[in-house]
Amino acid sequence: MTAPHAPVLINEVAEAIDPAPGKLIVDGTFGAGGYTRAFLARGARVLAFDRDPTARRFAEGLDAGSFRLVEATFSKMADEAGEAAVDGVALDLGVSSMQLDEAERGFSFLRDGPLDMRMGGEGPTAAELVNQAEPAELARIFWVYGEERQSRRIAAAIARRRASQPFTRTVELAEFIEQALGGRRGAKTHPATRAFQALRIAVNEELAELEAGLAAAERALKPEGRLAVVTFHSLEDRIVKSFLAERAGKTPAGSRHAPPAAKGAEPSFRLLFNGARAPGEAEVAANPRARSAKLRAAVRTAAPVWRKAA
């Protein structure tokens, strides 16, 4: 099947992962299979993960002898592959183009569909969250996961409206948020952008899954194995940056999302390059969704896995 999703920073990710014959690479976010195909083309074997059951359609035609797709979150990689058995781990975070473009998935405020937002088929939907969460909890979600400055205002307006008419559709919620904030007033982005991001992250527990996935990659990678992570917003990037800096011995303590590791632990990663790499102008022109992408990468050392403080 032809993939509708253009993988971001694919050349840079392939260079960072360095796939080759005999190597086993984990593609933790299979999506439409762009990274997987690049790794297979270089002779590597690929163990791919995607919690979205619809991703399996893009695995058609891939060689079962060198490829396997697991319908699960990428935090399960060490369980599936075995600890210290993997040569590379690639993670392309965030919502995929397919999920945004398919209105029935409920991710986009530009396409009318049911207010769902689940990447898999389990757990509460965004509609349940919007209609049932306490206003204070809704405000917290909008503030923490969406960095929405008007979080309390939006949550209070939603609570008043849902008492008589629950929210069920994406465009309905997006238009309501726009009205609650007084319209666009020349804003470059839709007023509902941050709130929709926050709901998606909360529904799918994305930040907790990212933390668990990074820890799983640390367990699964062999010494000299490569980790490459592409993020699309500041919340994800801060977690990845903090994890790699900490594990590379660049910071004395953990992130605000996780307890500090044991003092004096030997670095379990070394940075492949300093800072983050971004798409070039040509890639952004061809794929505007790549504009906020950042790639960070590191190499696993022979040091033991870091353990969380008790």
Phi, psi and omega in degrees: 000139178289130183278130179273001186247125178271115180296135184274140176053038187296321179292319180292321178294316179298320178296319180292320182283327180057058179291148182199162178306137180091346181269148175252122182245136172264122169261098188286345181227077189303311180057240177266005173086017183297311178295316181304314181297323178294321180290317179296323181297337179263010172093000181279161169267148184231130169251112187252152179229143170199127180284344182277114182297338181286347180293338184299334180298333181274359177268356181299132178090351178280142186293115181295340179286338182236006185216139174216134178250127179251127179276084183196170176285155184289347177293349179271006188299320182292328178292320183281319186270335188095143181291142181055043181239001190245141180266342181198147176228125178241131179232123176247098192278168176091182182279143182273164178300322180298317181294322178292321186280341182266104187303327184292347178279339174077023180271330190259137175274357179266345181236125185288128179196177178296145183280081187251285176075005179282129176287325172257193182254015186242160175087174181295148176273170176297325178298317179297320179295312182297321186272343187241335183293145175299147180307321180295322179290320176299316179298319178298316180299313181296324182284311186285315186266340180245352184050040182272115183292334180262032186301315182292321180297315180294315182297318179296318180295318178299316181299320179294316185288319185292340179300328180250336182211099181298154177274135180229342187237152182294309183295325177303312180292318181298316180293324179295316178297319179300315179293321181296331180266004176085024178087183186278322179051046176080009181295142180287331180246157180296140181301340182269359186304309184291321180294319179293320176301315182297316180297318179297316180296318181293315181300319184262001180051047189294321184288321176295321178294323178297314179300315179295323180292321177296318177295322178294322178296321177300321180286322188279332186285139172287162169304135185076004173290155186250141174240127178229127184231127176253121179250164183230355174211166191296328181297311178298314185297323179296320179295313181295315180300315181294316180301311183291321178296316179297310183291339177268005178077021183269344180226153183276348186217172182280180178281174177288349181266350184214151178296155178294148178281170181300136182296135176083006179298143180290136182306129179266351175222156165234139183295136178285326174205156181284144176071201181239150175256143183241160178296150176283172182300322182295319180292318179295322178295322180281331183219087184304335180292348180277352191300330183261005185288145175223136178250127171237145185213153181207165181243133180288134174268184179271003182292153177298159175297138178287142178253144177291147177294146181290000000 
